[in-house]
Coordinates of C-alpha atoms and ligand atoms in Angstrom, one line a residue:
M82 CA -56.4 -5.1 -10.3
S83 CA -53.0 -6.4 -8.2
S84 CA -51.9 -10.0 -8.6
D85 CA -50.9 -9.7 -5.0
N86 CA -50.0 -13.2 -4.2
N87 CA -49.7 -12.4 -0.6
G88 CA -53.2 -12.7 0.4
A89 CA -55.6 -9.8 1.2
G90 CA -54.0 -7.6 -1.4
K91 CA -55.1 -3.9 -2.2
A92 CA -54.8 -2.8 -6.0
L93 CA -52.2 0.1 -5.8
R94 CA -51.3 2.9 -8.3
Y95 CA -47.6 3.3 -8.9
A96 CA -46.0 6.7 -10.3
V97 CA -42.6 5.9 -11.9
V98 CA -40.7 9.0 -12.3
G99 CA -38.3 8.3 -14.9
A100 CA -37.2 5.6 -17.7
G101 CA -33.8 4.8 -17.8
M102 CA -32.3 2.1 -15.6
A103 CA -33.6 2.4 -12.5
G104 CA -37.3 3.0 -13.4
I105 CA -37.4 0.2 -16.4
L106 CA -36.4 -2.1 -13.0
A107 CA -39.1 -0.8 -11.5
A108 CA -41.0 -1.2 -14.3
I109 CA -40.3 -5.1 -14.9
K110 CA -40.4 -5.5 -11.2
L111 CA -44.2 -4.1 -11.2
K112 CA -45.1 -5.9 -14.1
E113 CA -44.1 -9.4 -13.3
R114 CA -46.3 -8.8 -10.2
G115 CA -49.7 -7.7 -12.2
E116 CA -49.7 -4.3 -10.4
E117 CA -51.3 -1.1 -11.9
F118 CA -48.1 1.7 -13.0
T119 CA -47.2 4.2 -15.0
V120 CA -44.2 5.6 -15.7
Y121 CA -43.7 9.2 -16.7
E122 CA -40.7 10.2 -18.8
K123 CA -39.7 13.9 -19.5
A124 CA -38.0 12.6 -22.8
A125 CA -39.1 10.7 -26.0
R126 CA -37.1 8.0 -25.3
L127 CA -36.0 5.7 -22.4
G128 CA -32.6 5.3 -21.4
G129 CA -31.8 8.5 -18.8
T130 CA -28.0 8.8 -19.0
W131 CA -27.6 6.3 -21.8
R132 CA -30.1 8.3 -24.0
E133 CA -28.7 11.7 -22.9
N134 CA -24.6 10.7 -23.3
R135 CA -23.6 10.2 -27.0
Y136 CA -20.3 12.1 -27.0
P137 CA -17.6 10.0 -29.0
G138 CA -15.4 7.7 -26.8
L139 CA -18.7 7.0 -24.6
T140 CA -17.9 3.9 -22.3
C141 CA -19.3 2.8 -18.9
D142 CA -16.0 1.4 -16.6
V143 CA -18.2 -1.2 -15.1
P144 CA -17.6 -4.1 -17.3
A145 CA -20.1 -5.2 -19.9
H146 CA -21.3 -8.2 -18.1
A147 CA -21.7 -6.8 -14.7
Y148 CA -23.5 -3.8 -16.2
T149 CA -26.7 -5.6 -16.5
Y150 CA -29.9 -6.5 -14.2
S151 CA -29.0 -9.9 -12.8
F152 CA -32.0 -11.4 -14.2
E153 CA -31.0 -10.5 -17.6
P154 CA -27.6 -11.1 -18.9
Y155 CA -26.8 -10.0 -22.5
P156 CA -24.6 -11.7 -24.6
E157 CA -24.5 -9.3 -27.2
W158 CA -21.4 -7.4 -25.9
K159 CA -19.1 -6.5 -28.3
A160 CA -16.3 -5.5 -25.5
F161 CA -15.6 -6.4 -21.8
Y162 CA -17.0 -2.5 -21.2
A163 CA -19.1 -1.4 -23.4
K164 CA -19.7 1.6 -25.5
G165 CA -22.6 3.9 -24.8
D166 CA -24.8 3.0 -27.6
E167 CA -24.7 -1.0 -27.1
I168 CA -25.9 0.0 -23.6
Q169 CA -28.9 1.9 -24.6
T170 CA -30.0 -0.7 -27.0
Y171 CA -29.7 -3.1 -23.9
F172 CA -32.5 -1.3 -22.0
E173 CA -35.0 -0.7 -25.6
K174 CA -34.1 -4.5 -25.6
T175 CA -35.0 -5.4 -22.7
A176 CA -37.7 -3.1 -22.0
E177 CA -39.7 -4.5 -25.2
K178 CA -39.0 -8.3 -24.0
Y179 CA -40.6 -7.5 -20.6
G180 CA -43.6 -5.7 -22.0
V181 CA -43.1 -2.2 -20.3
M182 CA -43.2 0.1 -23.0
P183 CA -46.5 0.4 -23.0
H184 CA -46.2 1.4 -19.6
I185 CA -44.5 4.4 -20.2
R186 CA -45.6 7.3 -21.2
F187 CA -42.9 9.5 -23.3
N188 CA -42.7 13.6 -23.2
S189 CA -44.5 13.4 -19.7
E190 CA -42.4 15.1 -17.2
V191 CA -44.3 15.1 -14.1
V192 CA -43.7 18.6 -12.6
S193 CA -44.9 18.0 -8.9
T194 CA -46.1 15.3 -6.6
V195 CA -48.1 16.5 -4.0
W196 CA -49.1 13.8 -0.6
D197 CA -52.8 14.3 -0.1
A198 CA -52.9 13.0 3.7
D199 CA -56.5 12.9 3.8
R200 CA -56.9 9.9 0.9
A201 CA -53.2 8.9 1.2
V202 CA -52.5 9.4 -1.9
W203 CA -50.0 11.6 -4.2
K204 CA -51.8 13.9 -6.4
L205 CA -49.1 14.4 -9.6
G206 CA -49.1 17.3 -12.0
L207 CA -47.8 16.5 -15.7
V208 CA -45.9 19.0 -17.6
N209 CA -49.4 19.6 -20.2
G210 CA -50.7 20.4 -17.0
E211 CA -53.0 17.2 -16.4
Q212 CA -53.4 16.0 -12.8
T213 CA -53.2 12.3 -12.0
E214 CA -52.7 10.3 -8.5
A215 CA -50.7 7.4 -7.1
D216 CA -50.7 5.3 -4.1
V217 CA -46.7 5.0 -4.2
V218 CA -44.2 7.4 -6.1
I219 CA -41.1 5.9 -7.1
A220 CA -38.5 8.5 -7.2
A221 CA -36.1 6.8 -10.5
S222 CA -35.0 10.1 -11.7
G223 CA -31.4 9.8 -12.1
V224 CA -28.1 11.1 -10.5
L225 CA -26.1 12.7 -13.1
H226 CA -28.0 14.3 -15.6
H227 CA -28.3 18.1 -15.2
P228 CA -25.8 19.7 -16.7
N229 CA -23.2 21.9 -14.9
L230 CA -22.2 24.9 -17.5
P231 CA -19.4 26.9 -16.8
A232 CA -19.4 30.5 -15.7
I233 CA -16.7 31.6 -18.0
P234 CA -16.7 35.0 -18.9
G235 CA -17.6 35.6 -22.7
L236 CA -19.1 31.8 -23.3
E237 CA -22.4 33.3 -25.1
T238 CA -19.8 34.8 -27.4
F239 CA -18.4 32.0 -29.1
K240 CA -19.1 31.7 -33.0
G241 CA -18.3 28.0 -33.1
H242 CA -20.4 25.3 -31.6
A243 CA -20.2 25.5 -27.7
F244 CA -22.0 22.6 -26.4
H245 CA -21.9 20.6 -23.3
T246 CA -21.3 16.5 -23.2
A247 CA -24.8 15.7 -22.7
R248 CA -26.0 17.6 -25.1
W249 CA -24.1 16.5 -27.9
D250 CA -23.8 18.9 -31.0
D251 CA -23.7 16.7 -34.2
E252 CA -23.7 19.9 -36.6
A253 CA -20.1 20.6 -34.5
P254 CA -17.0 20.3 -36.5
I255 CA -14.6 17.6 -35.1
E256 CA -12.6 16.0 -37.9
G257 CA -9.9 18.2 -39.1
A258 CA -10.9 21.1 -36.8
K259 CA -9.4 23.1 -34.0
V260 CA -11.7 21.8 -31.0
G261 CA -11.1 22.7 -27.4
L262 CA -12.0 20.8 -24.7
I263 CA -12.7 22.5 -21.1
G264 CA -13.2 19.3 -18.5
C265 CA -10.7 16.4 -17.5
G266 CA -13.0 13.7 -15.3
S267 CA -14.0 10.4 -17.1
T268 CA -16.3 12.3 -19.9
G269 CA -13.0 14.3 -21.2
I270 CA -10.8 11.7 -20.8
Q271 CA -12.5 9.5 -22.9
I272 CA -13.4 12.0 -25.5
V273 CA -9.5 13.2 -25.4
T274 CA -9.2 9.0 -26.5
A275 CA -11.8 9.1 -29.0
I276 CA -11.0 12.4 -30.9
N277 CA -7.4 13.2 -31.1
K278 CA -6.7 11.9 -34.5
K279 CA -9.6 13.0 -36.2
V280 CA -8.7 16.8 -35.3
E281 CA -6.5 19.4 -36.2
K282 CA -5.3 20.6 -32.8
L283 CA -7.0 19.2 -29.6
V284 CA -6.5 21.6 -26.6
H285 CA -7.7 19.9 -23.3
F286 CA -8.1 22.6 -20.5
Q287 CA -7.1 20.5 -17.4
R288 CA -8.2 23.0 -13.9
S289 CA -6.8 19.7 -12.0
P290 CA -5.6 16.8 -13.7
Q291 CA -7.1 13.3 -12.9
W292 CA -5.5 10.2 -11.7
I293 CA -6.1 7.0 -14.2
M294 CA -6.6 4.1 -13.2
P295 CA -5.1 0.9 -15.8
V296 CA -7.6 -1.1 -16.8
E297 CA -7.5 -3.5 -19.8
Q298 CA -10.0 -3.6 -22.6
F299 CA -10.5 -6.5 -24.9
E300 CA -13.3 -7.0 -27.4
Y301 CA -15.5 -10.3 -27.5
T302 CA -15.4 -12.6 -30.9
E303 CA -18.5 -13.5 -32.4
A304 CA -17.2 -16.9 -31.5
D305 CA -17.3 -15.8 -27.7
R306 CA -20.6 -14.2 -28.1
E307 CA -22.2 -17.4 -29.2
A308 CA -21.2 -19.2 -26.0
F309 CA -22.9 -16.9 -24.0
R310 CA -25.8 -17.6 -26.0
K311 CA -25.6 -20.9 -25.6
D312 CA -24.8 -21.3 -22.1
P313 CA -25.9 -18.4 -19.8
A314 CA -24.1 -19.4 -16.9
L315 CA -20.8 -18.2 -18.7
M316 CA -22.3 -14.6 -18.4
D317 CA -23.2 -15.0 -14.6
A318 CA -19.6 -16.4 -14.1
I319 CA -18.2 -12.9 -15.1
R320 CA -20.9 -11.2 -13.1
F321 CA -20.2 -12.9 -10.0
S322 CA -17.1 -14.1 -10.5
D323 CA -14.5 -13.7 -7.1
E324 CA -12.4 -11.4 -9.4
Y325 CA -15.6 -8.8 -10.3
I326 CA -16.7 -8.9 -6.5
G327 CA -13.9 -9.4 -4.9
N328 CA -12.4 -6.2 -6.8
V329 CA -15.8 -4.5 -5.7
R330 CA -15.5 -5.2 -1.9
R331 CA -11.6 -4.6 -2.0
F332 CA -12.6 -0.9 -4.3
T333 CA -15.2 -0.3 -1.4
D334 CA -13.3 -1.2 1.8
A335 CA -10.0 1.2 0.5
I336 CA -12.4 4.4 -0.5
T337 CA -13.9 4.2 3.5
D338 CA -11.1 4.7 4.8
F339 CA -8.6 7.0 3.5
H340 CA -5.6 6.1 5.8
S341 CA -6.1 2.3 5.0
P342 CA -3.5 0.5 3.2
E343 CA -5.6 -0.4 0.4
I344 CA -6.1 3.0 -0.7
K345 CA -2.3 3.6 -0.9
Q346 CA -2.3 0.7 -3.0
I347 CA -4.6 2.3 -5.4
E348 CA -2.5 4.9 -5.4
E349 CA 0.9 3.4 -5.9
I350 CA -1.0 1.7 -9.0
C351 CA -1.9 5.0 -10.5
Q352 CA 1.6 6.7 -9.9
Q353 CA 3.4 3.8 -11.5
Y354 CA 1.3 3.9 -14.3
L355 CA 1.5 7.3 -14.7
D356 CA 5.8 6.9 -14.5
A357 CA 5.5 3.8 -17.0
K358 CA 3.6 5.4 -19.5
I359 CA 4.5 9.4 -19.7
A360 CA 8.6 10.6 -20.1
D361 CA 8.2 13.7 -21.0
P362 CA 9.0 15.6 -17.6
E363 CA 6.9 18.4 -18.6
L364 CA 3.9 16.8 -19.4
K365 CA 4.0 14.3 -16.6
Q366 CA 4.2 17.0 -14.1
K367 CA 1.0 18.2 -16.3
L368 CA -0.8 15.1 -15.5
T369 CA 0.2 14.5 -12.1
P370 CA -2.4 15.4 -9.9
N371 CA -2.1 17.2 -6.3
Y372 CA -4.3 15.2 -4.3
R373 CA -5.1 11.5 -2.8
A374 CA -6.2 9.1 -5.7
A375 CA -9.7 8.1 -6.0
C376 CA -10.4 11.3 -4.5
K377 CA -12.2 12.5 -7.6
R378 CA -13.9 9.7 -9.1
L379 CA -10.7 7.7 -10.6
V380 CA -10.7 7.4 -14.3
Y381 CA -10.8 4.5 -15.4
S382 CA -8.8 3.8 -19.0
W383 CA -6.4 1.4 -20.8
S384 CA -5.4 4.6 -23.3
Y385 CA -5.6 8.0 -22.4
Y386 CA -1.7 8.1 -21.5
D387 CA -0.8 6.7 -24.7
E388 CA -3.9 9.1 -27.1
V389 CA -2.7 12.3 -24.9
Q390 CA 0.6 12.0 -26.3
N391 CA -0.4 12.3 -29.6
P392 CA 1.1 15.8 -31.0
S393 CA -2.4 16.7 -32.0
V394 CA -2.8 17.5 -28.3
Y395 CA -1.9 20.1 -26.2
V396 CA -2.7 19.9 -22.0
E397 CA -3.4 23.8 -21.3
T398 CA -3.1 23.9 -17.5
G399 CA -3.2 28.4 -17.0
G400 CA -6.4 29.6 -16.0
I401 CA -8.9 30.5 -18.9
E402 CA -9.7 34.4 -18.5
R403 CA -12.7 34.3 -21.1
V404 CA -14.0 32.7 -24.4
E405 CA -14.2 35.6 -27.3
P406 CA -15.9 34.7 -30.6
N407 CA -12.7 32.9 -31.9
G408 CA -11.7 30.8 -29.2
V409 CA -10.6 31.1 -25.6
R410 CA -8.2 33.7 -24.0
M411 CA -5.6 32.5 -21.4
K412 CA -5.3 34.9 -18.0
D413 CA -1.5 34.9 -19.4
G414 CA -2.9 36.4 -22.6
T415 CA -2.5 33.1 -24.7
F416 CA -4.8 32.7 -27.4
H417 CA -6.4 29.3 -28.6
E418 CA -8.5 29.5 -31.8
L419 CA -11.0 27.1 -32.0
D420 CA -13.8 26.0 -34.3
T421 CA -15.8 23.9 -31.3
L422 CA -16.1 23.8 -27.4
I423 CA -16.7 21.1 -26.0
L424 CA -17.8 21.7 -22.3
A425 CA -17.2 18.0 -20.6
T426 CA -18.0 19.8 -16.4
G427 CA -19.7 17.9 -15.3
F428 CA -23.2 17.5 -13.5
K429 CA -25.0 19.2 -10.5
A430 CA -25.3 16.2 -8.5
D431 CA -27.0 17.2 -6.1
R432 CA -30.8 17.8 -7.6
F433 CA -31.9 14.2 -8.1
I434 CA -35.9 14.6 -8.6
R435 CA -36.0 18.1 -8.7
P436 CA -37.0 20.8 -10.0
T437 CA -40.1 18.5 -9.3
T438 CA -41.4 20.4 -6.6
V439 CA -42.3 17.5 -4.1
L440 CA -44.9 18.7 -1.3
G441 CA -45.1 15.6 1.3
E442 CA -46.7 16.3 4.9
G443 CA -48.0 19.6 6.2
G444 CA -47.2 20.7 2.4
V445 CA -43.4 20.6 3.6
S446 CA -41.6 21.1 0.5
L447 CA -38.6 18.6 -0.3
D448 CA -36.5 21.5 -2.1
D449 CA -36.4 23.3 1.9
V450 CA -35.4 19.5 3.5
W451 CA -32.9 19.3 1.4
A452 CA -31.5 22.7 1.7
T453 CA -28.3 22.2 3.4
R454 CA -28.2 18.7 1.5
P455 CA -30.2 16.3 0.0
T456 CA -30.4 13.1 2.4
A457 CA -32.6 10.1 2.7
Y458 CA -32.6 7.2 4.7
Y459 CA -30.3 4.9 3.8
A460 CA -31.1 6.9 0.2
V461 CA -34.5 5.7 0.0
T462 CA -37.3 7.0 2.2
I463 CA -37.7 10.3 3.7
P464 CA -39.6 11.6 7.0
G465 CA -42.8 13.3 6.3
F466 CA -43.0 11.8 3.1
P467 CA -45.1 8.6 3.2
N468 CA -45.3 6.3 0.2
F469 CA -42.0 7.8 -1.7
F470 CA -39.0 5.7 -2.6
M471 CA -36.2 6.9 -4.1
L472 CA -33.5 4.5 -6.6
N473 CA -30.5 5.6 -6.2
G474 CA -31.2 8.4 -4.0
P475 CA -29.5 10.7 -2.0
T476 CA -26.3 9.4 -0.1
G477 CA -26.4 5.9 -1.7
P478 CA -23.3 4.1 -3.3
V479 CA -23.3 6.0 -6.4
G480 CA -20.1 5.8 -8.1
N481 CA -18.6 3.1 -6.0
F482 CA -19.8 0.1 -7.8
S483 CA -22.4 -0.9 -10.6
L484 CA -25.7 1.5 -10.2
I485 CA -27.9 -1.4 -11.5
D486 CA -26.6 -3.6 -8.2
I487 CA -27.5 -0.9 -6.4
A488 CA -31.1 -0.1 -7.9
E489 CA -31.7 -4.0 -8.0
R490 CA -30.8 -4.2 -3.9
Q491 CA -32.5 -0.9 -3.0
W492 CA -36.1 -2.5 -5.0
D493 CA -35.8 -5.2 -2.8
Y494 CA -35.6 -3.2 0.3
I495 CA -38.1 -1.1 -1.3
D496 CA -40.5 -4.1 -2.0
Q497 CA -40.5 -5.3 1.6
L498 CA -42.2 -1.7 2.3
I499 CA -44.6 -1.4 -0.1
G500 CA -45.5 -5.0 0.7
L501 CA -47.2 -3.9 4.0
L502 CA -49.5 -1.7 1.7
R503 CA -50.3 -4.2 -0.9
K504 CA -51.5 -6.6 1.7
G505 CA -53.1 -3.9 3.3
E506 CA -51.3 -4.2 6.6
A507 CA -50.6 -0.5 6.3
T508 CA -51.9 2.4 4.0
T509 CA -49.0 5.0 5.0
V510 CA -45.0 3.5 5.5
V511 CA -42.4 6.5 6.1
P512 CA -39.4 6.2 8.0
S513 CA -39.0 8.3 11.1
T514 CA -37.5 11.5 12.4
A515 CA -35.2 10.2 14.8
A516 CA -34.2 7.2 12.9
H517 CA -33.1 8.9 9.7
E518 CA -30.8 11.6 12.2
N519 CA -29.2 8.7 13.8
Y520 CA -28.7 7.5 10.2
E521 CA -27.3 10.7 8.7
E522 CA -25.2 11.4 12.3
R523 CA -23.5 7.8 12.0
R524 CA -22.8 8.5 8.0
I525 CA -21.8 11.9 8.4
A526 CA -19.1 11.1 10.8
A527 CA -18.0 8.0 8.4
A528 CA -18.1 10.0 5.2
K529 CA -15.7 12.1 6.4
N530 CA -13.5 9.2 6.5
T531 CA -14.0 8.3 3.3
I532 CA -11.5 9.0 0.4
F533 CA -14.0 11.2 -0.8
G534 CA -13.3 13.5 2.2
S535 CA -9.7 13.6 2.0
G536 CA -9.2 16.9 0.7
C537 CA -10.3 17.9 -3.3
A538 CA -13.1 19.2 -5.0
S539 CA -15.7 16.8 -6.6
W540 CA -18.9 16.0 -7.3
Y541 CA -19.3 13.7 -4.1
L542 CA -18.9 16.7 -1.8
D543 CA -22.4 18.2 -0.5
A544 CA -22.4 22.0 -0.4
T545 CA -20.9 22.0 3.2
G546 CA -17.7 20.0 2.0
V547 CA -18.9 16.6 3.5
P548 CA -19.4 13.8 1.3
S549 CA -22.8 12.8 0.6
S550 CA -22.3 9.5 -1.1
W551 CA -22.7 5.8 1.1
P552 CA -19.4 5.8 3.4
W553 CA -19.6 2.0 4.2
S554 CA -18.3 -1.5 2.5
Y555 CA -20.2 -3.3 -0.1
D556 CA -21.3 -5.9 2.5
A557 CA -22.8 -3.1 4.1
F558 CA -24.6 -1.6 1.7
A559 CA -25.8 -5.3 0.8
E560 CA -27.0 -6.0 4.3
A561 CA -28.6 -3.0 4.6
M562 CA -30.8 -3.0 2.1
A563 CA -31.4 -6.8 2.3
A564 CA -34.5 -6.4 5.1
P565 CA -35.4 -2.9 6.3
K566 CA -35.0 -2.2 9.7
M567 CA -39.2 -2.2 10.6
E568 CA -38.7 -0.2 14.5
D569 CA -37.5 2.6 12.2
Y570 CA -40.2 3.0 10.3
V571 CA -43.7 4.3 11.3
V572 CA -46.4 2.4 10.0
Q573 CA -50.2 3.5 9.8
Ligands
LIG862 P1 -16.4 15.5 -13.8 O1 -16.0 14.6 -13.5 O2 -17.6 16.2 -12.6 O3 -16.2 16.2 -14.1 C1 -16.1 17.8 -14.5 C2 -14.5 18.3 -15.3 O4 -15.0 19.8 -15.5 C3 -13.9 18.4 -14.3 O5 -12.6 17.9 -14.3 C4 -13.8 19.9 -13.5 O6 -12.4 20.3 -13.0 C5 -13.7 20.8 -14.9 N1 -14.8 21.8 -14.8 C6 -15.7 22.2 -14.1 N2 -16.1 23.3 -14.3 C7 -14.9 23.8 -14.8 C8 -14.9 25.1 -15.4 N3 -15.6 26.2 -14.6 N4 -13.4 25.4 -15.4 C9 -12.7 24.8 -16.0 N5 -12.9 23.0 -15.7 C10 -14.3 22.8 -15.1 O7 -17.6 15.2 -15.2 P2 -17.7 14.4 -16.1 O8 -19.0 14.1 -17.0 O9 -16.4 13.8 -16.6 O10 -17.8 12.6 -15.1 C11 -19.3 12.6 -14.4 C12 -19.2 11.3 -14.0 O11 -20.3 10.7 -15.2 C13 -18.3 10.5 -13.8 O12 -17.4 10.5 -12.5 C14 -19.0 9.3 -14.0 O13 -19.0 8.6 -12.8 C15 -19.7 9.3 -15.2 P3 -12.3 20.1 -11.7 O14 -11.9 19.2 -10.8 O15 -13.5 20.9 -11.0 O16 -11.1 21.2 -11.3

């Protein structure tokens, strides 16, 4: 039974889809209320993106003490920016500590979720053919986790190890090997910094160079960690510092208007960093983007410009003709012989809960609703899909600041809507079509003015070329998530 502390409670059954950062958050919050819930996880381990990505150099570009749940600071971080395996450990420890592990069903991908209007329940189908039900579905299925494999002719003929970065092949030769790396997003850049001194040769195939935002990395000492353990307020002082929050505010203000002086400042910082670090005019020309800084997601690095100048690295800017059994042939005929080919080619960012079949009111398919672009009212709810809530769903500020901060604020919003169901004040809650259309109209108009819409290709853009992300400030997001506008919801 629900331990509903708001009076005449109804025991609701919750299905959380995904045991990554957002799913674990939902689980912790539901557990705290004593709710009946199951987290369905497709894999054998929790952790989402931090489970799937294990490539060398994997580092989160949000400061470690800001990349924790607000209620669970972590004194053990080894450095200001944490490595991927430490973050995975953090989520595993936190899930254990809050007692949510027994609620997670591993190897249990949800393949379908179908709304039964007569009974106001979601019927879920699992990968093993099992059927189950829930009153509320929380889709916490992640954003960047469907690998984007490049359509390069001959890729399948490569005799060495070729693999996507989110499917890291531990058998692939790196030490003393000839390695090819395709892709220059955050992933490709981090891999360059991590492996260039180990390889015999690293050919970095660069279709578009990236703007690099310089940041400082430093290690925490054992004395620092001891101080954090003794006084958690020291960690809050970092997470909630004027410096960190101020940076988030300034950054989100800058990206929301590509004419703003703030975004010009960011460009100047990146340009000055490039000028200061890269002396060789030929390399500098190769590394200079022809689009505006932050149009593609800014890469944060403290070492890339140093590492890329290691003689083992060759930045190849020519077009790839095809992959051959022993390497990569360029359009100009040049051949790069390789033992290993790493595909740092990013993710299909428009999938969200798909390929799960989601059928809402009247059997309408989410896939059809999202035929033009994936969308959700304030990134959380969808007209026609009652009692269905998303964490880090489409049109949210994914990539603008910490996804944990985003998910926590979204949870607070969802929790208020679920409260109506829990208290027995409603059987279904769903946003109205009119409210959603109004939101999308305003969002799309604003999105075109963001830096993401200033003229470059990136995973921020939807299939029609419109930025798919939250186009307003950090404070606007915080305000929107503080309380749902109930007049925009149909509550039955
Ligand atoms: P990104 O940022 O999407 O970067 C993918 C990179 O792969 C980018 O440089 C692409 O070049 C390149 N790419 C993609 N397809 C091809 C083909 N066919 N040929 C050559 N190059 C190609 O992915 P990441 O994994 O680095 O980062 C994803 C996010 O994860 C990141 O923003 C952080 O939020 C964490 P392009 O720029 O399109 O010319």
